XYZ file of C-alpha atoms in Angstrom:
196
model
C -3.611 64.716 -61.273
C -0.706 62.285 -60.514
C -2.475 59.152 -61.380
C -2.493 56.004 -59.200
C 0.038 55.619 -56.412
C 0.193 52.156 -54.817
C 0.917 52.736 -51.114
C -0.237 49.312 -50.062
C 3.205 48.099 -49.056
C 3.844 50.920 -46.508
C 0.236 50.570 -45.366
C 0.837 47.030 -44.495
C 4.136 47.841 -42.861
C 2.356 50.508 -40.771
C -0.354 48.026 -39.848
C 2.427 45.630 -38.610
C 3.923 48.382 -36.477
C 0.681 49.121 -34.900
C -0.042 45.513 -34.160
C 3.435 45.131 -32.787
C 2.950 48.161 -30.505
C -0.391 46.687 -29.244
C 1.277 43.298 -28.630
C 3.945 45.049 -26.597
C 1.386 46.946 -24.575
C -0.271 43.614 -23.747
C 3.007 42.060 -22.738
C 3.920 45.009 -20.560
C 0.454 44.772 -18.950
C 0.988 41.015 -18.279
C 4.256 41.774 -16.577
C 2.802 44.496 -14.446
C 4.943 47.171 -16.094
C 2.169 49.527 -17.185
C 4.177 52.692 -16.369
C 7.044 51.483 -18.568
C 4.536 50.788 -21.352
C 3.205 54.412 -21.064
C 6.735 55.806 -21.231
C 7.907 53.583 -24.101
C 4.813 52.930 -26.199
C 2.137 55.762 -25.933
C 3.783 58.301 -28.241
C 5.006 55.788 -30.977
C 1.502 54.309 -30.907
C -0.164 57.635 -31.356
C 2.104 58.311 -34.367
C 1.547 55.077 -36.023
C -2.194 55.199 -35.226
C -2.419 58.562 -36.942
C -0.451 57.175 -39.995
C -2.743 54.060 -40.142
C -5.903 56.249 -39.791
C -4.805 58.640 -42.651
C -3.628 55.873 -44.996
C -6.764 53.860 -44.259
C -8.848 56.948 -44.900
C -7.165 57.607 -48.107
C -7.651 54.074 -49.411
C -11.189 53.854 -48.201
C -12.329 56.998 -50.052
C -9.858 57.385 -53.076
C -8.920 53.717 -54.008
C -9.296 53.786 -57.696
C -9.035 50.119 -58.678
C -12.032 47.825 -59.197
C -13.173 45.496 -56.511
C -13.915 45.864 -52.779
C -10.305 46.270 -51.635
C -11.011 49.589 -50.161
C -13.549 48.072 -47.854
C -11.481 44.898 -47.305
C -8.345 46.700 -46.326
C -8.874 50.374 -46.213
C -11.818 50.459 -43.952
C -10.499 48.264 -41.182
C -7.052 49.964 -41.355
C -8.831 53.445 -40.956
C -10.768 52.082 -37.872
C -7.607 50.350 -36.401
C -5.580 53.586 -36.714
C -8.325 55.571 -35.167
C -8.541 53.123 -32.215
C -4.948 52.889 -31.820
C -4.493 56.783 -31.847
C -7.320 57.446 -29.450
C -6.387 54.463 -27.148
C -2.853 55.494 -26.907
C -3.780 59.134 -26.317
C -6.148 58.084 -23.480
C -3.431 55.887 -22.033
C -0.823 58.683 -22.169
C -3.291 61.082 -20.473
C -3.831 58.536 -17.716
C -7.310 57.586 -18.752
C -8.561 54.024 -18.724
C -8.559 52.866 -22.438
C -10.311 49.632 -21.785
C -13.457 50.614 -23.504
C -11.490 50.658 -26.720
C -11.142 46.849 -26.372
C -14.966 46.640 -26.843
C -14.633 48.730 -30.068
C -11.746 46.508 -31.191
C -13.884 43.515 -30.655
C -16.482 45.046 -33.040
C -13.717 45.804 -35.494
C -12.617 42.064 -35.088
C -16.051 40.948 -36.273
C -15.553 43.010 -39.399
C -12.111 41.672 -40.070
C -13.178 37.982 -39.518
C -16.055 38.666 -42.038
C -13.388 39.962 -44.387
C -11.495 36.658 -44.029
C -14.675 34.764 -44.678
C -15.371 36.816 -47.812
C -11.783 36.327 -48.896
C -12.435 32.549 -49.025
C -16.009 32.543 -50.234
C -15.701 35.275 -52.841
C -12.160 34.350 -53.809
C -10.818 37.811 -53.249
C -7.345 36.435 -52.931
C -5.998 33.458 -54.788
C -2.772 31.771 -55.527
C 0.382 32.726 -53.614
C -1.431 35.670 -52.106
C -4.115 33.820 -50.473
C -2.506 32.201 -47.423
C -0.653 35.250 -46.186
C -3.650 37.566 -46.713
C -6.047 35.008 -45.069
C -3.574 34.560 -42.198
C -3.298 38.187 -41.705
C -7.075 38.622 -41.512
C -7.594 35.610 -39.352
C -4.825 36.366 -36.788
C -5.694 40.158 -36.515
C -9.377 39.382 -36.314
C -8.909 36.867 -33.541
C -6.507 39.299 -31.831
C -9.206 41.984 -31.949
C -11.972 39.565 -30.876
C -9.884 38.673 -27.816
C -8.959 42.242 -26.880
C -11.698 42.658 -24.178
C -9.458 40.246 -22.101
C -7.484 43.422 -21.261
C -10.401 44.480 -19.007
C -9.506 41.648 -16.738
C -6.534 42.222 -14.448
C -3.549 40.027 -15.352
C -3.359 37.843 -12.216
C -3.419 34.219 -11.904
C -4.965 32.233 -14.794
C -5.950 35.401 -16.643
C -2.314 36.221 -17.160
C -2.257 33.349 -19.475
C -4.914 34.987 -21.649
C -2.634 38.014 -21.917
C 0.243 35.846 -23.223
C -2.031 34.189 -25.741
C -3.229 37.610 -26.907
C 0.393 38.758 -27.181
C 1.324 35.779 -29.311
C -1.690 36.247 -31.643
C -0.797 39.873 -32.180
C 2.799 39.115 -32.795
C 1.909 36.600 -35.453
C -0.488 39.147 -37.023
C 2.220 41.772 -36.942
C 4.803 39.547 -38.600
C 2.385 38.368 -41.288
C 1.711 42.086 -42.009
C 5.435 42.757 -42.213
C 5.875 39.769 -44.458
C 3.215 40.800 -46.943
C 4.214 44.503 -46.751
C 8.022 43.910 -47.522
C 7.159 41.347 -50.082
C 4.815 43.925 -51.740
C 7.542 46.580 -51.631
C 9.899 44.332 -53.594
C 7.253 43.441 -56.150
C 5.890 47.004 -56.397
C 9.383 48.444 -56.981
C 9.832 46.251 -59.995
C 6.323 46.719 -61.368
C 6.285 50.455 -61.008
C 9.935 50.891 -62.234
C 8.722 52.093 -65.682
C 5.358 53.647 -64.737
C 4.610 57.064 -65.899
C 1.169 58.734 -65.012
C -0.998 59.381 -68.018
């Protein structure tokens, strides 16, 4: 057995990529360019969704460290990846993926509860708290607002699309910030690591 491999950095970067692709889909929809969205976003979203699902699955079921981080991060990443993969596949095949927004809403509840637990149970402290809490709060709110995509983007409802886009972009960049920061720290901390 190889021992512990910390893939958290690439998982966060994958999450950021998935959130960015969803944000771009929302923007394309708001602009009425849904065909361009299918051509440009569907296949990359399937690939990133598959990656997020697999990495979330591995963390959810094999995370060896103590604490609830497999539930805090692995479980929602697994579900996000699954929803992204299935939703983008449905979109690519010309099916209506709007039901996925209801499932995203339910995942958003999980993520918001994770943000709450992060504060109440002090799961993250110090310098890690604010970015982690920001990620959970912004991605949770983005998921909770996702059912607005059921409404056609005309008139005042188009503003809701732009709000959703901004929230998802913020969540994506927070995920990138944490992921790239984790990469730099993990490279140093694992520089002399040898499996037992």
